[in-house]
CSV table of C-alpha atoms in Angstrom, one decimal:
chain,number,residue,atom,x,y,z
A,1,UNK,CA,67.6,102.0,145.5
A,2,UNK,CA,65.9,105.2,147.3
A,3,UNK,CA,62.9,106.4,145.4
A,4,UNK,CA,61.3,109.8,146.9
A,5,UNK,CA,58.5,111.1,145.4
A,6,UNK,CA,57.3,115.4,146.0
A,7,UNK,CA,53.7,116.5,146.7
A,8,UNK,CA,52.0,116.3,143.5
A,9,UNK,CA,50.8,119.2,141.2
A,10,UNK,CA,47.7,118.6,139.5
A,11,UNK,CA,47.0,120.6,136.2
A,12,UNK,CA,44.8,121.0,133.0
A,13,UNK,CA,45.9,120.3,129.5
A,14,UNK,CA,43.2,121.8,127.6
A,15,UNK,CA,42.3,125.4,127.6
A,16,UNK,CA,39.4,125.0,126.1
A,17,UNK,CA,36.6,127.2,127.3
A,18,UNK,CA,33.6,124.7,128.1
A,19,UNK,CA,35.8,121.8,128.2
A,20,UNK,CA,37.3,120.2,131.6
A,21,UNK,CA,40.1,118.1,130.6
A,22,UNK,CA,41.0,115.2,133.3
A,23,UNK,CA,43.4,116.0,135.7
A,24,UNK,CA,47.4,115.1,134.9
A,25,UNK,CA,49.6,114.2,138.1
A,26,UNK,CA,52.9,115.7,137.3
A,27,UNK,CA,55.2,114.1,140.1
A,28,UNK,CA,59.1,115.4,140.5
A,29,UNK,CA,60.6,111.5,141.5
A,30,UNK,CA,64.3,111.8,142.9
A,31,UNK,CA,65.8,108.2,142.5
A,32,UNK,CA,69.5,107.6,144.2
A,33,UNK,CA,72.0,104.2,143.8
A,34,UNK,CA,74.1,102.8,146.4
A,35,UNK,CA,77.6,103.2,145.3
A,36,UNK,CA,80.1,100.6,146.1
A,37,UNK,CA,83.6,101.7,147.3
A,38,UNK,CA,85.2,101.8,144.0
A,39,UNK,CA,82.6,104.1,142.8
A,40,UNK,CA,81.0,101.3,140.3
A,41,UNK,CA,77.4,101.0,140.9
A,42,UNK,CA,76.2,97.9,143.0
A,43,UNK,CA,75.5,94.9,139.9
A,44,UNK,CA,76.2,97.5,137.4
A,45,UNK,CA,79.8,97.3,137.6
A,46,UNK,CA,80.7,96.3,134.1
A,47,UNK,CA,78.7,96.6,131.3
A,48,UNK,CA,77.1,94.6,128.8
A,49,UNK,CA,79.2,95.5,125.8
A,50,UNK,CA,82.9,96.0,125.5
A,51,UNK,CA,84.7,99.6,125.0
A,52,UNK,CA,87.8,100.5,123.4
A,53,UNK,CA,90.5,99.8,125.5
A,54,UNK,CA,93.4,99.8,123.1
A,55,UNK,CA,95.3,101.4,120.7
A,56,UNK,CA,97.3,101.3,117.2
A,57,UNK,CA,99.6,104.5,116.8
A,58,UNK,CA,101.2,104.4,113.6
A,59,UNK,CA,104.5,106.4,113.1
A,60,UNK,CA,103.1,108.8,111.3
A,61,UNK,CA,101.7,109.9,114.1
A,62,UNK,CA,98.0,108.3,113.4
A,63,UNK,CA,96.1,107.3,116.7
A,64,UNK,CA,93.4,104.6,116.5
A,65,UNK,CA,91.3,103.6,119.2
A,66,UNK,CA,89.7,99.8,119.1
A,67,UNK,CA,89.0,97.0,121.0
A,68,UNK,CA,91.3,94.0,122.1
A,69,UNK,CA,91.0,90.5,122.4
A,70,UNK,CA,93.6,87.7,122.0
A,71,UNK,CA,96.4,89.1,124.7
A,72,UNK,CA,97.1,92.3,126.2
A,73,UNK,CA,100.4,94.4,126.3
A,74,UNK,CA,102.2,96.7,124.1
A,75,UNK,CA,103.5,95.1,120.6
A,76,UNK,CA,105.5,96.9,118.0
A,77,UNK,CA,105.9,96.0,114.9
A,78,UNK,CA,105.4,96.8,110.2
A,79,UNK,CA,101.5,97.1,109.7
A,80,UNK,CA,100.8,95.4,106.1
A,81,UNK,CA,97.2,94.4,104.6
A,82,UNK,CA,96.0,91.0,103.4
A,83,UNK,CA,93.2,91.2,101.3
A,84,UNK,CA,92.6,87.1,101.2
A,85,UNK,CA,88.8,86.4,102.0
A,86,UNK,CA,89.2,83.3,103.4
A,87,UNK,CA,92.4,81.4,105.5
A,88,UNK,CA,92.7,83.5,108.5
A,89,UNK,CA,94.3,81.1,110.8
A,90,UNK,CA,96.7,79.7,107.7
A,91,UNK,CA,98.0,83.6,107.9
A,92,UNK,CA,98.3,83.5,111.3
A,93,UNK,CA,100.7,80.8,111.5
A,94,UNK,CA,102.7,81.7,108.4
A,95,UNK,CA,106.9,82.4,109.6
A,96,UNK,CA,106.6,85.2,106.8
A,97,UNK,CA,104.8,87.6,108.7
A,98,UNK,CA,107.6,87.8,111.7
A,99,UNK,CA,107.4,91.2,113.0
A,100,UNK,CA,104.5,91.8,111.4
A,101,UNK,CA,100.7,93.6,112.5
A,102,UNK,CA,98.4,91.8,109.7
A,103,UNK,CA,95.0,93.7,108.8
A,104,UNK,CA,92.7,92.0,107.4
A,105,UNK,CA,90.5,93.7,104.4
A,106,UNK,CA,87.9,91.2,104.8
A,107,UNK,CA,85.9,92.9,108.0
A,108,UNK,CA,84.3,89.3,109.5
A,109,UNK,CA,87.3,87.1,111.0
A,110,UNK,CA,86.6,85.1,113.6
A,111,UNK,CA,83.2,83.0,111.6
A,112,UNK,CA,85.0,79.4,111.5
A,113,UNK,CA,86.7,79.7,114.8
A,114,UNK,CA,90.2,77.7,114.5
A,115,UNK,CA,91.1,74.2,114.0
A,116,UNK,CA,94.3,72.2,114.0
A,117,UNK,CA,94.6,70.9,110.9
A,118,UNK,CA,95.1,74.4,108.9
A,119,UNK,CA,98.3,75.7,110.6
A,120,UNK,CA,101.0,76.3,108.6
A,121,UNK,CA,103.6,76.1,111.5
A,122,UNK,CA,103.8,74.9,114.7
A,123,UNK,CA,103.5,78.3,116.4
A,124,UNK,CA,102.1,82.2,115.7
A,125,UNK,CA,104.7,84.3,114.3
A,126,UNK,CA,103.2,87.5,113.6
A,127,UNK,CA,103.3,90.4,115.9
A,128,UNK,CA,99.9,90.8,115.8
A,129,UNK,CA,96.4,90.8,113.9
A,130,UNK,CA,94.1,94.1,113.2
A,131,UNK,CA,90.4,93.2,112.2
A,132,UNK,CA,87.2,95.2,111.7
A,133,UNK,CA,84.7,92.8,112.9
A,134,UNK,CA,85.3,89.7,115.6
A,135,UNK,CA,82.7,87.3,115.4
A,136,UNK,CA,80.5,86.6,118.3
A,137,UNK,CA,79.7,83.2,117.3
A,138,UNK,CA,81.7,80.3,115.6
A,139,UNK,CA,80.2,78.0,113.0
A,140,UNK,CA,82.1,75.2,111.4
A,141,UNK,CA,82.2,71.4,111.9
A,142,UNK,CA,85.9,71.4,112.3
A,143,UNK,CA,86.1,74.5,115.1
A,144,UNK,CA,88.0,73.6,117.9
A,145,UNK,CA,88.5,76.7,119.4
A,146,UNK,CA,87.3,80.2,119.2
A,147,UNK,CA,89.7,83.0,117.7
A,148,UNK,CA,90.3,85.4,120.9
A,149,UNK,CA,91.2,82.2,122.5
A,150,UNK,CA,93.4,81.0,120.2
A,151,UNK,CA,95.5,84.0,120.4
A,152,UNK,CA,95.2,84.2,124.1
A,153,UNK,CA,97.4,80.8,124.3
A,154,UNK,CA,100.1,81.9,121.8
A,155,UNK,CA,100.3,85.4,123.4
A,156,UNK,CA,99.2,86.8,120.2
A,157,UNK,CA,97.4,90.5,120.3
A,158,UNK,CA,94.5,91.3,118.1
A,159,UNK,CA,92.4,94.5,117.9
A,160,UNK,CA,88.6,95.3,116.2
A,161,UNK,CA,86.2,97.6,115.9
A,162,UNK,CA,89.1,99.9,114.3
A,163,UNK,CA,88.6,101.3,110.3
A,164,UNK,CA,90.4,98.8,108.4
A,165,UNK,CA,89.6,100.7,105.2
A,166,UNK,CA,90.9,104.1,106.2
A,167,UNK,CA,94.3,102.3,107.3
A,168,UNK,CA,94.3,100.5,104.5
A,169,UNK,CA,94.2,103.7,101.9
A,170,UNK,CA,96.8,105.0,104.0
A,171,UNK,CA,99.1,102.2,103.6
A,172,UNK,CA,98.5,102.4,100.1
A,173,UNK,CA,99.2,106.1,99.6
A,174,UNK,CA,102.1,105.7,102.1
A,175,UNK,CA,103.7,102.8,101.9
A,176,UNK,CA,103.8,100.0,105.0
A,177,UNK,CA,104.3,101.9,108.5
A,178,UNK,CA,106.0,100.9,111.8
A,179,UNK,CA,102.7,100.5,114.4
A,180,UNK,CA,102.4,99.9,118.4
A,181,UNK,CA,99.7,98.1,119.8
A,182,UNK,CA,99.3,98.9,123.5
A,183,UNK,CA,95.9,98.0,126.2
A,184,UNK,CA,98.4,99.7,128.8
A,185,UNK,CA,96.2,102.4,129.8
A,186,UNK,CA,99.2,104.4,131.0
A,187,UNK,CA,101.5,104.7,128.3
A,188,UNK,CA,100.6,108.1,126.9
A,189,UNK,CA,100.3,108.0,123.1
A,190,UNK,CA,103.7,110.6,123.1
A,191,UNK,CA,105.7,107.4,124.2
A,192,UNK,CA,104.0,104.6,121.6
A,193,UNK,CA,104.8,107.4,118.7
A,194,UNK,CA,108.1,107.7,120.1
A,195,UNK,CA,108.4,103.3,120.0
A,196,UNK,CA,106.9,103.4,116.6
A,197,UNK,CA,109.4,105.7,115.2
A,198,UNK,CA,112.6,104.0,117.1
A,199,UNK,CA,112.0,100.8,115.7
A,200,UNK,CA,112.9,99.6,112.4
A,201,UNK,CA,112.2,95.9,110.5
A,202,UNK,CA,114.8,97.0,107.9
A,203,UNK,CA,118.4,95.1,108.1
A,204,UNK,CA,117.3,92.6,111.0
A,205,UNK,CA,117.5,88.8,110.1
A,206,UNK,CA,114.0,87.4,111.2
A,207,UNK,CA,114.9,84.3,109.4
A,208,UNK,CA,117.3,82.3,112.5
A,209,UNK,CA,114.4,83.5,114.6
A,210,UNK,CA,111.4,80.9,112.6
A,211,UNK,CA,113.9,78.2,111.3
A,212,UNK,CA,114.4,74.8,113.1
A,213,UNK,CA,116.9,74.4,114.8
A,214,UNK,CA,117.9,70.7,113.5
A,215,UNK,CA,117.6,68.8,110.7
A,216,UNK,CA,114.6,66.3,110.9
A,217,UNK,CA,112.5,64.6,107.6
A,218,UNK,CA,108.9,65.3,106.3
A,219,UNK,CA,106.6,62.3,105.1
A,220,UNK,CA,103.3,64.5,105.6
A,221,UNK,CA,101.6,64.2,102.1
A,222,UNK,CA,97.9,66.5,101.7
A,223,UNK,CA,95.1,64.1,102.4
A,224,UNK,CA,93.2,62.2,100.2
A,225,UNK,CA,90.1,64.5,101.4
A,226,UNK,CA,92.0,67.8,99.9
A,227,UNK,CA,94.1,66.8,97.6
A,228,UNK,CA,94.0,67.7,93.9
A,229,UNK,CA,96.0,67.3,90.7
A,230,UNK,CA,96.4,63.5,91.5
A,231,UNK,CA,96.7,62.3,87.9
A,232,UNK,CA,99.8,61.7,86.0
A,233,UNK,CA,102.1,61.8,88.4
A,234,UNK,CA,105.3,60.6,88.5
A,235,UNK,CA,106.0,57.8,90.7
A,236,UNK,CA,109.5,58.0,90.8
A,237,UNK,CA,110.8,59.5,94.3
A,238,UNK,CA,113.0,62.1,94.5
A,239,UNK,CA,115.6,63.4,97.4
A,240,UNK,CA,115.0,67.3,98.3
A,241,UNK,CA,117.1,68.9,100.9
A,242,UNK,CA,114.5,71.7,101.8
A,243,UNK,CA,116.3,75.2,103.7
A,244,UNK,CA,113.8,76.1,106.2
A,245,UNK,CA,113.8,79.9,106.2
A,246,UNK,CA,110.5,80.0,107.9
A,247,UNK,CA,108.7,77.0,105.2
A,248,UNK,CA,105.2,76.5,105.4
A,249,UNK,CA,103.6,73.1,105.6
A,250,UNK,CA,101.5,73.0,102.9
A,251,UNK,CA,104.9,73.1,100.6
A,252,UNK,CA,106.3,70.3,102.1
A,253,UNK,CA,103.0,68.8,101.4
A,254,UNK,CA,102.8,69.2,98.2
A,255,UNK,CA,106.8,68.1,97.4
A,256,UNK,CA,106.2,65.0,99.1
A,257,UNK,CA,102.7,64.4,97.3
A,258,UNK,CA,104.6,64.8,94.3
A,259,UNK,CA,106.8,61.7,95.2
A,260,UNK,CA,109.3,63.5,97.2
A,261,UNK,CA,111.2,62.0,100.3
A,262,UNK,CA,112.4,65.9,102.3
A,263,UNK,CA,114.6,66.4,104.3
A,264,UNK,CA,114.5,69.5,106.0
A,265,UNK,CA,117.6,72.2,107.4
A,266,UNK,CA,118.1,75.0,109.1
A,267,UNK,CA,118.7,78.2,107.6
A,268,UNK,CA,121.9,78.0,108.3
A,269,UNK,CA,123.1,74.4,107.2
A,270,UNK,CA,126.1,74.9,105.7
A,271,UNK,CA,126.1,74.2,101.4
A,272,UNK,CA,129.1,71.5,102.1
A,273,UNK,CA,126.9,69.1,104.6
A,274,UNK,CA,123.7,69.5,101.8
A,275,UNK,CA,126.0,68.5,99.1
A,276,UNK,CA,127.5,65.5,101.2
A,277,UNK,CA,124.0,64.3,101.4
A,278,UNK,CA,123.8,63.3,97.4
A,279,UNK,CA,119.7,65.0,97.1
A,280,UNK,CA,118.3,65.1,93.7
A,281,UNK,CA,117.5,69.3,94.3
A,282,UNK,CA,117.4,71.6,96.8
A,283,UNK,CA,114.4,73.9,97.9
A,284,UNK,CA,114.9,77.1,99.0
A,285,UNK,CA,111.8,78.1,100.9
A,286,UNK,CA,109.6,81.1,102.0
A,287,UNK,CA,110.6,83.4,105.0
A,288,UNK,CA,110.6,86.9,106.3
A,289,UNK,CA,112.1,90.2,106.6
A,290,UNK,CA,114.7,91.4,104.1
A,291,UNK,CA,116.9,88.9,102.1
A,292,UNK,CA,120.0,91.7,102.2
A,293,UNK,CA,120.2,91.1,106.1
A,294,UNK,CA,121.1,87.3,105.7
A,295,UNK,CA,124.3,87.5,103.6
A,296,UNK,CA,124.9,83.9,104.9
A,297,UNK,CA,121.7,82.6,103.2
A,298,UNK,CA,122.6,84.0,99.9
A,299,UNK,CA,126.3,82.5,99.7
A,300,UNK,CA,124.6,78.4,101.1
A,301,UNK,CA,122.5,79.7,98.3
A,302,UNK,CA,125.8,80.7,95.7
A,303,UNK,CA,127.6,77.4,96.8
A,304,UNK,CA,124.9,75.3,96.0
A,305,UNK,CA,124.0,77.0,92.5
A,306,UNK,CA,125.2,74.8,89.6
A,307,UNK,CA,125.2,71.6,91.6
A,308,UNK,CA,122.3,71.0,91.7
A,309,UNK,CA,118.7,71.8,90.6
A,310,UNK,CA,116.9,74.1,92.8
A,311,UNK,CA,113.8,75.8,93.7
A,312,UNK,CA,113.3,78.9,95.5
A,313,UNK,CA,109.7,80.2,96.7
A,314,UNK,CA,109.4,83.9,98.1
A,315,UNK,CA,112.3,84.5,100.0
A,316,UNK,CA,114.1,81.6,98.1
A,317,UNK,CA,113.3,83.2,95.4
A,318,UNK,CA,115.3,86.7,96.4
A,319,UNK,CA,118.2,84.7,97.8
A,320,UNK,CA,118.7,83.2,94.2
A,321,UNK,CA,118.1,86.3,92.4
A,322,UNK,CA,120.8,87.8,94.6
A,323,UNK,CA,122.8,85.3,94.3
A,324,UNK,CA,123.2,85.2,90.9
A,325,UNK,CA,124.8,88.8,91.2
A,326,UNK,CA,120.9,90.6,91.1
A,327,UNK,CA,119.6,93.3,93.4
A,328,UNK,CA,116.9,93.0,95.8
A,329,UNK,CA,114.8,96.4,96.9
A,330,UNK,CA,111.8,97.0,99.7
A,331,UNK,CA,108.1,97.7,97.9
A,332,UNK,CA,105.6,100.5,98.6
A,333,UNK,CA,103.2,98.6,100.6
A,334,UNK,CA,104.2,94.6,99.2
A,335,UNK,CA,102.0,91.9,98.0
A,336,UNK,CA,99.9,90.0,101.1
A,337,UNK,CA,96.5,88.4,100.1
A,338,UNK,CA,95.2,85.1,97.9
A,339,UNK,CA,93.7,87.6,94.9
A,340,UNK,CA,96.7,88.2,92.7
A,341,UNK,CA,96.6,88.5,89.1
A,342,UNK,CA,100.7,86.8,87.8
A,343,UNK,CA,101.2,86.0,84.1
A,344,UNK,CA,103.5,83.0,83.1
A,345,UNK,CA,105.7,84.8,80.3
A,346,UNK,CA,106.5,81.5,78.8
A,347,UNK,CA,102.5,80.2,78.1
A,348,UNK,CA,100.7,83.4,78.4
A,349,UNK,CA,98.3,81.7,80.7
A,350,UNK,CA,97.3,84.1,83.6
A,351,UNK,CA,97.4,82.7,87.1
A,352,UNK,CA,95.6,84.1,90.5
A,353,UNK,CA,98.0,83.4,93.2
A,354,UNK,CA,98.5,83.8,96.9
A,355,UNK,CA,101.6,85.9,97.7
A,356,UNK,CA,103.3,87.5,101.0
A,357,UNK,CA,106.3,89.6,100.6
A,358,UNK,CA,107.9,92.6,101.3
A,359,UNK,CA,110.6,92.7,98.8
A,360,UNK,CA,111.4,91.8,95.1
A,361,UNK,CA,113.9,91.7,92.9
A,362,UNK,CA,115.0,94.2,90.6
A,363,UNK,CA,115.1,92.0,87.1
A,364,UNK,CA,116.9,95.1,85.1
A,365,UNK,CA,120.3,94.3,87.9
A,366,UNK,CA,120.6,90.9,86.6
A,367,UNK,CA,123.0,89.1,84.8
A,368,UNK,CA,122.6,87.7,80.5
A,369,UNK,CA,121.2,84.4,80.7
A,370,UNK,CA,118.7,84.7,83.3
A,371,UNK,CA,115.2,85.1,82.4
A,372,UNK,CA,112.0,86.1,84.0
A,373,UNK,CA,109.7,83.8,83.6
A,374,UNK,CA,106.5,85.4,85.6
A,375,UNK,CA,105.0,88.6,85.9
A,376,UNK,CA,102.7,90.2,88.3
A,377,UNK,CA,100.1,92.4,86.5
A,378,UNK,CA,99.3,94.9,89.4
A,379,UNK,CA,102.7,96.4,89.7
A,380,UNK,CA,104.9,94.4,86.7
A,381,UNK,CA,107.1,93.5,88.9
A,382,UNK,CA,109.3,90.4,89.0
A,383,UNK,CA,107.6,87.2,90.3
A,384,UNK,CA,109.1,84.3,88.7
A,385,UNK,CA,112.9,83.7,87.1
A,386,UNK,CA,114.9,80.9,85.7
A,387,UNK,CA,117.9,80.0,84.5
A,388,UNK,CA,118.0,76.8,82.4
A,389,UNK,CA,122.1,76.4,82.3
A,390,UNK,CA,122.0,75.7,85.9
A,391,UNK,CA,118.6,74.1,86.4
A,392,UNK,CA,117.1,76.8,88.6
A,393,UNK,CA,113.5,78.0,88.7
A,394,UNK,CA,112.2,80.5,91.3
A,395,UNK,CA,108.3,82.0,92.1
A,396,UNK,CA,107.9,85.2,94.1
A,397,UNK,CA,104.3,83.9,95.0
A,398,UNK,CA,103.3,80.4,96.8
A,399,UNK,CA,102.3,77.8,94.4
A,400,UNK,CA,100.9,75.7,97.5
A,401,UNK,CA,98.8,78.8,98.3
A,402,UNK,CA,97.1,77.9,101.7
A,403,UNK,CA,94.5,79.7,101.3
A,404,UNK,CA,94.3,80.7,97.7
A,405,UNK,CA,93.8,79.3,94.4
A,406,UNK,CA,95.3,76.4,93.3
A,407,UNK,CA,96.2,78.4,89.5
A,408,UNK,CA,100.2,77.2,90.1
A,409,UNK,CA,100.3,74.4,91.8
A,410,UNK,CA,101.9,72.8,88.3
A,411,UNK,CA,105.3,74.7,89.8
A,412,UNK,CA,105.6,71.6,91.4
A,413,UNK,CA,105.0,68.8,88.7
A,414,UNK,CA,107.8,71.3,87.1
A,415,UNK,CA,110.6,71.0,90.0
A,416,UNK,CA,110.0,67.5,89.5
A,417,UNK,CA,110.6,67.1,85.7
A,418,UNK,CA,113.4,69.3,86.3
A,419,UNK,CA,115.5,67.2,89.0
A,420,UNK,CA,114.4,64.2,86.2
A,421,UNK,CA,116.1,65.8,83.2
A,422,UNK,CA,119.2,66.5,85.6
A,423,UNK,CA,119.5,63.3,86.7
A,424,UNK,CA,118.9,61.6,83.6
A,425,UNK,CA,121.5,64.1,82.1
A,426,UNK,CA,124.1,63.1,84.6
């Protein structure tokens, strides 16, 4: 650094008649930097904090500017809201969220780092994650790994420092939106709009796409450490042939700490081969996307009805309902988050429960004889059905919540007493 200084100029600040203030050196210094070829100044070349160096551009032609951290790229896919508090990387590694930008309400993620004990899958489905806040620190006795790396390693994208809460409201007032995430700084925003709005999640199987690929059995019970609702359980063990349609974990958990031996298939196992194996029920599990593009799903699921007690969660629970001749239809903005208020129609009781869908099913489309059995107070919609001819019960919400409250875990305990009464009916 150059530092040049001009002849001094030497003045009075008071005016004062009678009074000689003291002299004030007024000095003009010119100071010039070194610039290195690139232009960036010599050990100044990047700065201490981080700009924005990505975008979200929604198709309704919204442009937000954020940060990035996890990978880098350009991502497309349905921007939906999750207002859980807690359970960040139990969302990240849930199949339901295929093709899916989550943003999180809750503006610190990032706190409790990552840990392998609380995936839900063996991999990171979602197309990416939108946050307001990234933690700069981690703090838990079980962290492993911090967030941004975590993501790095599954080639995950994430973005903060963006207004959650203003995309949120929009969401709300306009229903779930088709987003690009890009930290390609030349892609002009004309051609992310122009992906946003030629992309659609509508009609495409994302199912095949998160389901094994072969059969294979689950012993994995919740540990002793986490486990709840121990007492009174049966001890009887019961055979469950469990359709993987993009099935978390902790539901396979909690069957086989409810004395069930699983055996786990893909999507598209065909109804003969389950029925060859003799189970005691059959689960039909959670997934994403739109249960009207997998018409194969719903007839494994029509074959199967009547034969044998079954259980459908989320997107088992659409299968059934259109399956038993009902209609399925896309909701305004859907149910994502840990916080929501469902009452059981048949005790009155009120349960809190963790949900993730897209879709529901119409209960005025379906047939005499099939009742709904839960209700979700936000909307009223449909979020439980049964049909006690063919021993079939279904939730639209997880009773293994992971994260959420544990309000209908009982679901469970219920599948179990109804594969008993079947087979003691038999």
């Amino acid at each position: 650094m150059d530092l040049a200084v001009s002849n001094p100029l030497y003045c009075f600040a008071s005016k004062v008649p009678g009074r000689r203030s003291p002299k004030v050196g007024a000095f003009i210094v010119r100071c010039s930097v070194a610039l290195s070829s690139d232009g960036a100044a010599l050990g100044w070349a990047e700065r201490p904090w981080k700009t924005s160096d990505a975008r979200l551009v929604l198709e309704d032609g919204s442009i937000w500017r954020a940060k990035s951290f996890g990978a880098s790229g350009t991502q497309v896919g349905e921007v939906v809201f999750n207002t859980s508090l807690t359970g960040y990387q139990e969302i990240l590694t849930d199949p339901s969220y295929a093709g899916q930008f989550v943003l999180m309400t809750n503006p610190h993620i990032g706190n409790t780092g990552v840990n392998f004990d609380d995936e839900e899958s063996k991999q990171c489905f979602l197309a990416g994650l939108v946050i307001r806040s990234l933690s700069i620190s981690t703090s838990n006795w079980r962290c492993a790994e911090t967030l941004g790396d975590y993501l790095a390693e599954r080639n995950i994208m994430g973005i903060y420092d963006v207004d959650t809460r203003a995309i949120t409201r929009r969401l709300r007032q306009d229903g779930s939106l088709i987003g690009v995430l890009s930290t390609e700084a030349l892609k002009t925003d004309d051609e992310l709009l122009e992906l946003s709005r030629s992309w659609d999640i509508v009609g495409v199987d994302l199912i095949s796409g998160v389901s094994c690929k072969a059969p294979y059995e689950w012993i994995d019970r919740t540990k002793s450490g986490w486990d709840f609702n121990c007492d009174g359980r049966d001890r009887e063990d019961f055979r469950i042939v469990a359709y993987d349609f993009g099935i978390k974990h902790n539901i396979l958990r909690r069957l086989a700490s409810y004395g069930c031996k699983i055996t786990v298939v893909p999507s598209m196992w065909p109804a003969s081969e389950t029925l060859k194996m003799k189970p005691d029920g059959v689960l039909f599990s959670n997934g994403p996307g739109d249960p009207s593009a997998v018409p194969y799903a719903v007839e494994t699921v029509k074959e199967i009805l009547g034969k044998l007690p079954v259980f459908g969660i989320c997107m088992g629970h659409q299968l059934l309902g259109q399956a038993l001749g009902g209609k399925t239809f896309k909701m305004k903005f859907g149910h994502h988050g840990g916080n929501h208020p469902v009452r059981n129609l048949r005790s009155g009781h009120v349960e809190i429960s963790a949900q993730n869908h897209n879709y529901a099913v119409d209960p005025a489309s379906l047939p005499e004889g099939v009742e709904v059995t839960h209700v979700n107070l936000n909307d009223g919609s449909c979020a439980g059905l049964a049909y006690p001819a063919w021993n079939i019960m279904s939730l639209q919400y997880h009773p293994e919540a992971s994260p959420g409250p544990h309000d209908s875990d009982y679901a469970f305990q219920e599948f179990v007493e109804l594969m008993k009464r079947a087979k003691q009916n038999a």
